[in-house]
Tab-separated table of C-alpha atoms in Angstrom:
chain	number	residue	atom	x	y	z
E	1	UNK	CA	3.255	-23.538	-26.386
E	2	UNK	CA	6.364	-25.548	-25.570
E	3	UNK	CA	8.571	-22.763	-26.762
E	4	UNK	CA	6.544	-20.304	-24.718
E	5	UNK	CA	6.770	-22.241	-21.485
E	6	UNK	CA	10.496	-22.864	-21.948
E	7	UNK	CA	10.951	-19.145	-22.388
E	8	UNK	CA	8.810	-18.491	-19.341
E	9	UNK	CA	10.831	-20.801	-17.127
E	10	UNK	CA	14.126	-19.339	-18.386
E	11	UNK	CA	12.751	-15.879	-17.731
E	12	UNK	CA	11.809	-17.005	-14.255
E	13	UNK	CA	15.223	-18.430	-13.460
E	14	UNK	CA	16.910	-15.304	-14.766
E	15	UNK	CA	14.720	-13.108	-12.599
E	16	UNK	CA	15.305	-15.228	-9.503
E	17	UNK	CA	19.042	-14.980	-9.984
E	18	UNK	CA	18.865	-11.241	-10.742
E	19	UNK	CA	16.865	-10.675	-7.552
E	20	UNK	CA	19.423	-12.622	-5.560
E	21	UNK	CA	22.138	-10.342	-6.944
E	22	UNK	CA	20.046	-7.285	-6.132
E	23	UNK	CA	19.839	-8.476	-2.532
E	24	UNK	CA	23.646	-8.570	-2.548
E	25	UNK	CA	23.704	-4.941	-3.667
E	26	UNK	CA	24.174	-5.261	-7.431
E	27	UNK	CA	22.892	-2.186	-9.241
E	28	UNK	CA	23.275	-3.760	-12.730
E	29	UNK	CA	21.091	-6.649	-11.536
E	30	UNK	CA	18.400	-4.143	-10.509
E	31	UNK	CA	18.686	-2.538	-13.952
E	32	UNK	CA	18.145	-5.987	-15.455
E	33	UNK	CA	15.074	-6.593	-13.273
E	34	UNK	CA	13.789	-3.179	-14.355
E	35	UNK	CA	14.437	-3.911	-18.032
E	36	UNK	CA	12.539	-7.177	-17.867
E	37	UNK	CA	9.616	-6.154	-15.683
E	38	UNK	CA	8.991	-2.382	-15.781
E	39	UNK	CA	6.423	-2.491	-18.616
E	40	UNK	CA	4.364	-5.103	-16.768
E	41	UNK	CA	4.622	-3.290	-13.429
E	42	UNK	CA	3.883	0.092	-15.010
E	43	UNK	CA	0.805	-1.434	-16.647
E	44	UNK	CA	-0.390	-2.527	-13.183
E	45	UNK	CA	0.211	0.917	-11.663
E	46	UNK	CA	-1.590	2.691	-14.526
E	47	UNK	CA	-4.557	0.310	-14.195
E	48	UNK	CA	-4.993	1.115	-10.530
E	49	UNK	CA	-4.015	4.775	-10.440
E	50	UNK	CA	-5.599	5.754	-13.738
E	51	UNK	CA	-3.085	8.478	-14.518
E	52	UNK	CA	0.486	8.341	-15.721
E	53	UNK	CA	1.990	10.847	-13.270
E	54	UNK	CA	0.868	8.979	-10.180
E	55	UNK	CA	1.768	5.654	-11.768
E	56	UNK	CA	5.301	6.910	-12.447
E	57	UNK	CA	5.711	7.883	-8.807
E	58	UNK	CA	4.399	4.504	-7.707
E	59	UNK	CA	6.722	2.668	-10.092
E	60	UNK	CA	9.763	4.501	-8.729
E	61	UNK	CA	8.749	3.523	-5.211
E	62	UNK	CA	8.316	-0.090	-6.317
E	63	UNK	CA	11.853	-0.460	-7.645
E	64	UNK	CA	13.183	1.389	-4.667
E	65	UNK	CA	11.448	-1.209	-2.483
E	66	UNK	CA	12.840	-3.992	-4.664
E	67	UNK	CA	16.316	-2.613	-4.038
E	68	UNK	CA	15.793	-2.735	-0.296
E	69	UNK	CA	13.654	-5.850	0.001
E	70	UNK	CA	15.015	-8.240	-2.625
E	71	UNK	CA	16.471	-10.301	0.225
E	72	UNK	CA	12.970	-11.110	1.485
E	73	UNK	CA	11.937	-12.727	-1.810
E	74	UNK	CA	11.516	-16.468	-1.372
E	75	UNK	CA	11.446	-18.361	-4.695
E	76	UNK	CA	9.854	-21.340	-2.927
E	77	UNK	CA	6.785	-19.253	-2.064
E	78	UNK	CA	6.134	-17.202	-5.179
E	79	UNK	CA	7.306	-16.681	-8.711
E	80	UNK	CA	9.485	-13.592	-9.028
E	81	UNK	CA	7.091	-11.860	-11.397
E	82	UNK	CA	4.150	-12.463	-9.037
E	83	UNK	CA	6.210	-11.091	-6.152
E	84	UNK	CA	7.125	-7.980	-8.116
E	85	UNK	CA	3.626	-7.531	-9.523
E	86	UNK	CA	2.119	-7.872	-6.039
E	87	UNK	CA	4.500	-5.241	-4.735
E	88	UNK	CA	3.478	-2.903	-7.586
E	89	UNK	CA	-0.205	-3.557	-7.029
E	90	UNK	CA	0.011	-2.967	-3.266
E	91	UNK	CA	2.045	0.186	-3.709
E	92	UNK	CA	-0.411	1.523	-6.278
E	93	UNK	CA	-3.399	0.710	-4.043
E	94	UNK	CA	-1.771	2.401	-1.042
E	95	UNK	CA	-1.172	5.437	-3.202
E	96	UNK	CA	-4.699	5.368	-4.582
E	97	UNK	CA	-6.181	5.293	-1.080
E	98	UNK	CA	-3.738	7.896	0.217
E	99	UNK	CA	-4.786	10.262	-2.558
E	100	UNK	CA	-7.969	10.505	-0.574
E	101	UNK	CA	-11.635	10.410	-1.183
E	102	UNK	CA	-11.801	13.402	-3.541
E	103	UNK	CA	-9.157	12.194	-5.916
E	104	UNK	CA	-10.495	8.666	-5.844
E	105	UNK	CA	-13.951	9.946	-6.773
E	106	UNK	CA	-12.509	11.774	-9.777
E	107	UNK	CA	-10.679	8.655	-10.815
E	108	UNK	CA	-13.854	6.620	-10.604
E	109	UNK	CA	-15.789	9.070	-12.734
E	110	UNK	CA	-13.020	8.954	-15.272
E	111	UNK	CA	-13.296	5.198	-15.490
E	112	UNK	CA	-17.004	4.808	-15.524
E	113	UNK	CA	-16.571	1.145	-16.274
E	114	UNK	CA	-13.621	-0.247	-14.320
E	115	UNK	CA	-11.339	-0.338	-17.305
E	116	UNK	CA	-8.380	-2.367	-16.156
E	117	UNK	CA	-10.391	-5.524	-16.573
E	118	UNK	CA	-11.416	-4.772	-20.153
E	119	UNK	CA	-9.571	-7.118	-22.428
E	120	UNK	CA	-7.913	-8.772	-19.452
E	121	UNK	CA	-9.812	-12.003	-19.958
E	122	UNK	CA	-8.774	-12.454	-23.573
E	123	UNK	CA	-5.188	-11.858	-22.617
E	124	UNK	CA	-5.517	-14.241	-19.689
E	125	UNK	CA	-6.860	-17.035	-21.828
E	126	UNK	CA	-3.847	-16.691	-24.085
E	127	UNK	CA	-1.498	-17.248	-21.166
E	128	UNK	CA	-1.041	-20.818	-20.038
E	129	UNK	CA	-1.591	-20.527	-16.293
E	130	UNK	CA	-4.031	-17.675	-16.783
E	131	UNK	CA	-6.297	-19.958	-18.766
E	132	UNK	CA	-7.228	-21.874	-15.648
E	133	UNK	CA	-8.213	-18.871	-13.563
E	134	UNK	CA	-10.040	-17.313	-16.524
E	135	UNK	CA	-12.019	-20.545	-16.766
E	136	UNK	CA	-12.847	-20.489	-13.053
E	137	UNK	CA	-13.817	-16.805	-13.121
E	138	UNK	CA	-16.083	-17.661	-16.017
E	139	UNK	CA	-17.884	-20.199	-13.823
E	140	UNK	CA	-18.906	-17.493	-11.347
E	141	UNK	CA	-22.039	-15.413	-11.602
E	142	UNK	CA	-21.370	-12.542	-13.967
E	143	UNK	CA	-21.555	-9.874	-11.233
E	144	UNK	CA	-19.145	-11.828	-9.004
E	145	UNK	CA	-16.769	-12.226	-11.902
E	146	UNK	CA	-16.935	-8.493	-12.720
E	147	UNK	CA	-16.568	-7.352	-9.107
E	148	UNK	CA	-13.591	-9.597	-8.387
E	149	UNK	CA	-11.858	-8.415	-11.541
E	150	UNK	CA	-12.561	-4.754	-10.708
E	151	UNK	CA	-10.997	-5.327	-7.302
E	152	UNK	CA	-7.954	-7.048	-8.682
E	153	UNK	CA	-7.276	-4.873	-11.715
E	154	UNK	CA	-8.558	-1.480	-10.579
E	155	UNK	CA	-7.862	-1.758	-6.851
E	156	UNK	CA	-11.428	-0.841	-5.856
E	157	UNK	CA	-12.334	-1.207	-2.171
E	158	UNK	CA	-15.591	-2.746	-0.947
E	159	UNK	CA	-17.149	0.680	-0.516
E	160	UNK	CA	-16.083	1.784	-3.998
E	161	UNK	CA	-17.423	-1.443	-5.489
E	162	UNK	CA	-20.737	-1.016	-3.680
E	163	UNK	CA	-21.045	2.564	-4.943
E	164	UNK	CA	-20.136	1.532	-8.452
E	165	UNK	CA	-22.716	-1.260	-8.604
E	166	UNK	CA	-25.204	0.770	-6.526
E	167	UNK	CA	-25.792	-2.023	-4.014
E	168	UNK	CA	-25.527	-1.966	-0.204
E	169	UNK	CA	-22.070	-2.616	1.204
E	170	UNK	CA	-23.222	-5.873	2.824
E	171	UNK	CA	-24.554	-7.183	-0.471
E	172	UNK	CA	-21.284	-6.430	-2.215
E	173	UNK	CA	-19.274	-8.148	0.532
E	174	UNK	CA	-21.484	-11.177	0.275
E	175	UNK	CA	-21.118	-11.395	-3.552
E	176	UNK	CA	-17.384	-11.124	-3.367
E	177	UNK	CA	-16.952	-13.560	-0.475
E	178	UNK	CA	-19.096	-16.238	-2.080
E	179	UNK	CA	-17.341	-15.634	-5.362
E	180	UNK	CA	-13.923	-16.005	-3.759
E	181	UNK	CA	-14.837	-19.322	-2.141
E	182	UNK	CA	-16.169	-20.676	-5.423
E	183	UNK	CA	-13.054	-19.459	-7.158
E	184	UNK	CA	-10.903	-21.254	-4.595
E	185	UNK	CA	-12.882	-24.484	-4.941
E	186	UNK	CA	-12.653	-24.357	-8.721
E	187	UNK	CA	-8.906	-23.683	-8.696
E	188	UNK	CA	-8.227	-26.448	-6.188
E	189	UNK	CA	-10.264	-29.033	-8.091
O	1	UNK	CA	-22.847	-15.530	5.466
O	2	UNK	CA	-21.705	-17.091	8.715
O	3	UNK	CA	-24.436	-19.725	8.435
O	4	UNK	CA	-22.711	-21.456	5.527
O	5	UNK	CA	-19.064	-20.912	6.403
O	6	UNK	CA	-16.747	-23.298	8.184
O	7	UNK	CA	-13.771	-21.918	10.126
O	8	UNK	CA	-11.470	-22.750	7.199
O	9	UNK	CA	-13.734	-20.819	4.842
O	10	UNK	CA	-13.773	-17.755	7.043
O	11	UNK	CA	-10.004	-17.809	7.257
O	12	UNK	CA	-9.702	-18.224	3.500
O	13	UNK	CA	-12.120	-15.399	2.768
O	14	UNK	CA	-10.256	-13.075	5.120
O	15	UNK	CA	-6.937	-14.096	3.545
O	16	UNK	CA	-8.299	-13.395	0.060
O	17	UNK	CA	-9.668	-10.019	1.153
O	18	UNK	CA	-6.293	-9.207	2.648
O	19	UNK	CA	-4.440	-10.169	-0.537
O	20	UNK	CA	-6.871	-8.210	-2.711
O	21	UNK	CA	-6.558	-5.081	-0.563
O	22	UNK	CA	-10.271	-5.110	0.261
O	23	UNK	CA	-9.887	-4.689	3.995
O	24	UNK	CA	-10.063	-1.289	5.613
O	25	UNK	CA	-9.761	0.145	9.092
O	26	UNK	CA	-9.908	-2.205	12.016
O	27	UNK	CA	-10.324	-5.329	9.850
O	28	UNK	CA	-7.115	-4.491	8.035
O	29	UNK	CA	-5.244	-3.899	11.276
O	30	UNK	CA	-6.521	-7.187	12.720
O	31	UNK	CA	-5.545	-9.154	9.631
O	32	UNK	CA	-2.092	-7.554	9.629
O	33	UNK	CA	-1.535	-8.636	13.207
O	34	UNK	CA	-2.941	-12.113	12.594
O	35	UNK	CA	-0.506	-12.601	9.721
O	36	UNK	CA	2.450	-12.527	12.075
O	37	UNK	CA	0.835	-14.732	14.727
O	38	UNK	CA	-1.256	-17.306	12.919
O	39	UNK	CA	0.663	-19.735	10.701
O	40	UNK	CA	-2.524	-21.137	9.122
O	41	UNK	CA	-3.667	-17.665	8.185
O	42	UNK	CA	-0.247	-16.849	6.797
O	43	UNK	CA	-0.356	-20.053	4.693
O	44	UNK	CA	-3.830	-19.097	3.472
O	45	UNK	CA	-2.482	-15.702	2.393
O	46	UNK	CA	0.369	-17.385	0.499
O	47	UNK	CA	-2.121	-19.704	-1.185
O	48	UNK	CA	-4.190	-16.757	-2.414
O	49	UNK	CA	-1.096	-15.030	-3.774
O	50	UNK	CA	-0.438	-18.224	-5.709
O	51	UNK	CA	-4.032	-18.542	-6.904
O	52	UNK	CA	-4.474	-14.923	-7.966
O	53	UNK	CA	-0.949	-14.423	-9.323
O	54	UNK	CA	-1.866	-15.636	-12.847
O	55	UNK	CA	-4.387	-12.765	-13.080
O	56	UNK	CA	-1.409	-10.455	-13.587
O	57	UNK	CA	-1.057	-12.043	-17.035
O	58	UNK	CA	-4.223	-10.137	-17.918
O	59	UNK	CA	-2.575	-6.738	-17.448
O	60	UNK	CA	-1.317	-5.136	-20.611
O	61	UNK	CA	2.304	-4.039	-20.596
O	62	UNK	CA	2.832	-0.286	-20.813
O	63	UNK	CA	6.318	1.080	-21.388
O	64	UNK	CA	7.179	3.640	-18.711
O	65	UNK	CA	8.762	6.953	-19.823
O	66	UNK	CA	12.345	6.561	-20.979
O	67	UNK	CA	13.803	8.644	-18.156
O	68	UNK	CA	12.126	6.750	-15.335
O	69	UNK	CA	15.057	4.423	-14.744
O	70	UNK	CA	17.357	7.468	-14.434
O	71	UNK	CA	15.009	8.914	-11.833
O	72	UNK	CA	15.202	5.675	-9.863
O	73	UNK	CA	18.986	5.677	-10.146
O	74	UNK	CA	19.149	9.233	-8.834
O	75	UNK	CA	17.169	8.148	-5.781
O	76	UNK	CA	19.484	5.201	-5.242
O	77	UNK	CA	22.541	7.459	-5.622
O	78	UNK	CA	21.155	9.866	-3.064
O	79	UNK	CA	20.558	6.974	-0.712
O	80	UNK	CA	24.040	5.506	-1.016
O	81	UNK	CA	25.569	8.953	-0.461
O	82	UNK	CA	23.474	9.226	2.683
O	83	UNK	CA	24.428	5.772	3.895
O	84	UNK	CA	28.127	6.408	3.247
O	85	UNK	CA	28.308	9.526	5.375
O	86	UNK	CA	28.690	8.562	8.978
O	87	UNK	CA	26.662	6.270	11.150
O	88	UNK	CA	23.239	4.756	10.852
O	89	UNK	CA	20.930	7.312	9.298
O	90	UNK	CA	18.053	6.671	11.704
O	91	UNK	CA	20.038	8.338	14.479
O	92	UNK	CA	19.300	11.681	12.921
O	93	UNK	CA	15.753	11.303	14.104
O	94	UNK	CA	16.675	11.240	17.802
O	95	UNK	CA	16.036	14.702	19.194
O	96	UNK	CA	19.050	16.768	20.136
O	97	UNK	CA	18.970	16.721	23.905
O	98	UNK	CA	19.099	20.498	24.464
O	99	UNK	CA	16.020	20.995	22.410
O	100	UNK	CA	14.117	18.118	23.797
O	101	UNK	CA	12.718	19.915	26.787
O	102	UNK	CA	11.467	22.785	24.663
O	103	UNK	CA	9.717	20.304	22.394
O	104	UNK	CA	8.107	18.598	25.321
O	105	UNK	CA	6.770	21.892	26.665
O	106	UNK	CA	5.351	22.908	23.328
O	107	UNK	CA	3.995	19.440	22.809
O	108	UNK	CA	2.200	19.519	26.123
O	109	UNK	CA	0.567	22.827	25.327
O	110	UNK	CA	-0.420	21.514	21.941
O	111	UNK	CA	-1.923	18.282	23.144
O	112	UNK	CA	-5.132	19.863	24.364
O	113	UNK	CA	-5.429	21.765	21.114
O	114	UNK	CA	-4.742	18.620	19.153
O	115	UNK	CA	-7.311	16.610	21.036
O	116	UNK	CA	-9.932	19.270	20.473
O	117	UNK	CA	-9.085	19.563	16.812
O	118	UNK	CA	-9.088	15.850	16.265
O	119	UNK	CA	-12.526	15.563	17.771
O	120	UNK	CA	-13.966	18.389	15.699
O	121	UNK	CA	-12.176	17.565	12.466
O	122	UNK	CA	-12.481	13.842	12.909
O	123	UNK	CA	-16.229	14.214	12.873
O	124	UNK	CA	-16.385	16.785	10.122
O	125	UNK	CA	-13.988	15.065	7.767
O	126	UNK	CA	-15.471	11.681	8.380
O	127	UNK	CA	-18.770	12.565	6.736
O	128	UNK	CA	-18.154	12.574	2.969
O	129	UNK	CA	-15.513	9.874	2.994
O	130	UNK	CA	-17.638	6.745	3.229
O	131	UNK	CA	-21.041	6.138	1.680
O	132	UNK	CA	-22.157	4.074	4.655
O	133	UNK	CA	-21.139	5.042	8.194
O	134	UNK	CA	-19.188	2.348	10.029
O	135	UNK	CA	-20.999	0.658	12.911
O	136	UNK	CA	-20.555	2.513	16.177
O	137	UNK	CA	-18.343	0.617	18.551
O	138	UNK	CA	-19.659	0.151	22.031
O	139	UNK	CA	-16.325	0.783	23.715
O	140	UNK	CA	-14.226	3.090	21.582
O	141	UNK	CA	-10.550	2.997	22.425
O	142	UNK	CA	-9.095	6.301	23.507
O	143	UNK	CA	-7.471	7.905	20.485
O	144	UNK	CA	-3.715	8.212	20.288
O	145	UNK	CA	-2.471	11.727	19.711
O	146	UNK	CA	0.925	13.237	19.003
O	147	UNK	CA	1.726	16.925	18.767
O	148	UNK	CA	4.686	18.198	16.827
O	149	UNK	CA	6.080	21.725	16.740
O	150	UNK	CA	9.285	22.955	15.183
O	151	UNK	CA	11.634	25.193	17.179
O	152	UNK	CA	11.522	27.900	14.535
O	153	UNK	CA	7.720	27.984	14.531
O	154	UNK	CA	7.597	27.088	10.840
O	155	UNK	CA	5.535	23.970	11.393
O	156	UNK	CA	3.195	22.633	14.045
O	157	UNK	CA	0.793	19.803	13.636
O	158	UNK	CA	-1.360	17.317	15.476
O	159	UNK	CA	-1.497	13.670	14.538
O	160	UNK	CA	-4.409	11.525	15.700
O	161	UNK	CA	-4.523	7.770	15.119
O	162	UNK	CA	-7.949	6.460	14.196
O	163	UNK	CA	-7.485	2.720	14.651
O	164	UNK	CA	-11.139	2.103	13.827
O	165	UNK	CA	-10.725	3.453	10.320
O	166	UNK	CA	-7.114	2.393	9.923
O	167	UNK	CA	-6.103	5.975	9.233
O	168	UNK	CA	-4.238	8.790	10.859
O	169	UNK	CA	-5.591	12.299	10.795
O	170	UNK	CA	-2.922	14.953	10.323
O	171	UNK	CA	-3.976	18.461	11.279
O	172	UNK	CA	-1.454	21.199	10.555
O	173	UNK	CA	-1.833	24.057	13.007
O	174	UNK	CA	0.916	26.041	11.315
O	175	UNK	CA	2.724	25.273	8.095
O	176	UNK	CA	4.873	28.085	6.722
O	177	UNK	CA	5.542	27.913	2.982
O	178	UNK	CA	8.794	26.121	2.126
O	179	UNK	CA	9.509	26.786	-1.556
O	180	UNK	CA	11.229	23.942	-3.348
O	181	UNK	CA	11.012	21.661	-0.304
O	182	UNK	CA	8.535	19.228	1.134
O	183	UNK	CA	7.836	18.207	4.700
O	184	UNK	CA	7.643	14.472	5.228
O	185	UNK	CA	6.010	12.687	8.131
O	186	UNK	CA	7.625	9.609	9.696
O	187	UNK	CA	6.724	6.922	12.191
O	188	UNK	CA	9.313	5.374	14.480
O	189	UNK	CA	7.605	2.425	16.202
O	190	UNK	CA	8.234	2.062	19.939
O	191	UNK	CA	11.592	0.385	20.484
O	192	UNK	CA	12.582	0.758	16.829
O	193	UNK	CA	15.182	3.046	15.324
O	194	UNK	CA	14.256	3.019	11.649
O	195	UNK	CA	11.699	5.601	10.566
O	196	UNK	CA	8.968	4.626	8.139
O	197	UNK	CA	7.545	7.263	5.819
O	198	UNK	CA	3.905	8.200	6.337
O	199	UNK	CA	3.784	10.646	3.450
O	200	UNK	CA	4.225	14.287	2.581
O	201	UNK	CA	2.529	17.149	4.402
O	202	UNK	CA	2.020	19.708	1.681
O	203	UNK	CA	-0.933	21.804	2.641
O	204	UNK	CA	-2.385	23.216	5.811
O	205	UNK	CA	-5.607	21.322	5.140
O	206	UNK	CA	-6.205	18.370	7.456
O	207	UNK	CA	-5.632	15.088	5.693
O	208	UNK	CA	-6.240	11.434	6.387
O	209	UNK	CA	-3.459	8.980	5.664
O	210	UNK	CA	-4.221	5.298	5.395
O	211	UNK	CA	-2.184	3.099	7.709
O	212	UNK	CA	-0.488	0.339	5.690
O	213	UNK	CA	-1.405	-3.130	6.945
O	214	UNK	CA	2.144	-3.946	7.922
O	215	UNK	CA	2.280	-0.896	10.169
O	216	UNK	CA	-1.051	-1.284	11.918
O	217	UNK	CA	0.478	-2.683	15.094
O	218	UNK	CA	3.237	-0.078	15.132
O	219	UNK	CA	0.885	2.820	15.891
O	220	UNK	CA	0.896	2.281	19.629
O	221	UNK	CA	1.675	4.399	22.691
O	222	UNK	CA	5.333	5.502	22.793
O	223	UNK	CA	5.729	5.379	19.036
O	224	UNK	CA	7.304	8.564	17.727
O	225	UNK	CA	5.995	10.721	14.917
O	226	UNK	CA	8.544	13.030	13.305
O	227	UNK	CA	8.575	15.678	10.598
O	228	UNK	CA	11.595	16.267	8.374
O	229	UNK	CA	12.380	18.731	5.606
O	230	UNK	CA	13.094	16.959	2.318
O	231	UNK	CA	13.716	17.797	-1.314
O	232	UNK	CA	10.540	18.455	-3.308
O	233	UNK	CA	8.759	15.170	-3.854
O	234	UNK	CA	9.977	13.691	-0.592
O	235	UNK	CA	13.036	11.846	0.625
O	236	UNK	CA	14.725	10.140	-2.305
O	237	UNK	CA	16.046	7.388	-0.063
O	238	UNK	CA	13.083	6.192	1.937
O	239	UNK	CA	14.717	7.537	5.095
O	240	UNK	CA	14.875	11.131	6.354
O	241	UNK	CA	17.624	12.998	4.508
O	242	UNK	CA	16.932	16.538	5.712
O	243	UNK	CA	16.755	17.945	9.225
O	244	UNK	CA	14.089	16.586	11.551
O	245	UNK	CA	12.345	19.782	12.598
O	246	UNK	CA	9.750	18.341	14.957
O	247	UNK	CA	8.843	15.127	16.705
O	248	UNK	CA	6.383	13.894	19.266
O	249	UNK	CA	5.323	10.703	21.019
O	250	UNK	CA	1.917	9.091	20.583
O	251	UNK	CA	-0.100	9.175	23.775
O	252	UNK	CA	-3.643	8.419	24.842
O	253	UNK	CA	-5.747	11.549	25.074
């Protein structure tokens, strides 16, 4: 564990410094950021978009944004990998929604069970920080736990979640909102 | 819900929904605006990024195709070539003065058409998109409409902003085939010079485009919508690289 966390903090420092160089216009630094993070970010895009072609487009847009926006990254506010992963997730969700209702419906049929969250928990528990949030998610009602994970990993909107679970929109909102507050309270304990 | 929530809870729930991408339409636009004005809300959003960040550890790594980095580099190369040649790229979006009057005339003629289309299509397209219809607002804001027509008649379209749904409805009236090229739609917020991509217009079928949260406030009167011709797949640089063939200003119907 010690070795792991030392590696993680080195990785973090390296990424912070690479991002700083990217903001100064260094292409090799961007290549380094890509080398270290593209598999993680591609995994996120594939989870949300469900197909490789769209995920590849999204991933290109992500690194293009990194090139332009690296200067806005603030290491005091977020870890570099969270910043990058958030950018990938948002880009993939925008793309998913922009693909429109028809495409989204096809995607949902394809992933009858929201599949990004399968196996996520085991992997989370293995990671040091992830262990805490996995624990707190585990304290929620099962349906809250599932719905929050489907939102995070598969990028489902409230209406998609409600359709998927076959409950009224208001019910779904209420599950999620209560779940989020309990999650917050557990994490802040 | 509201019975058990304190003001801090409501703010935190909204912040979490914003971070998770759960908000749509008007709620999304409101949250986007609040982010820039309300420091407590902005701090709540940061806190949720911090809380949920570890969930990314649960995503399995997938190696992207080997040539993907080269594709990114090609985009970057195209961009730096563009930036190196001459002045600020955004200037290319300002209409050439001689043509401006012609555009205005066409635009005026198209506005009525656009308004009519938006009303008809807005209703028709709205149906299958959401399982539950959104609540009817007592005082709907007048829609914002822009009409765009190219001088060569190859493209004409109407753009209607639906703030309630957080989308824009793009209705091509004419869209001649352009083999090997794509038309890309851009927003230039009022008072700004840098265009922001709204997406590709590939077919003559009306399409809805979701307004990104950060742009919600930018879709106001006097904002400009423009259409440029780009390489297939869209501008490689994030800014218009090809000629801007049409533009129009958003106005209340």
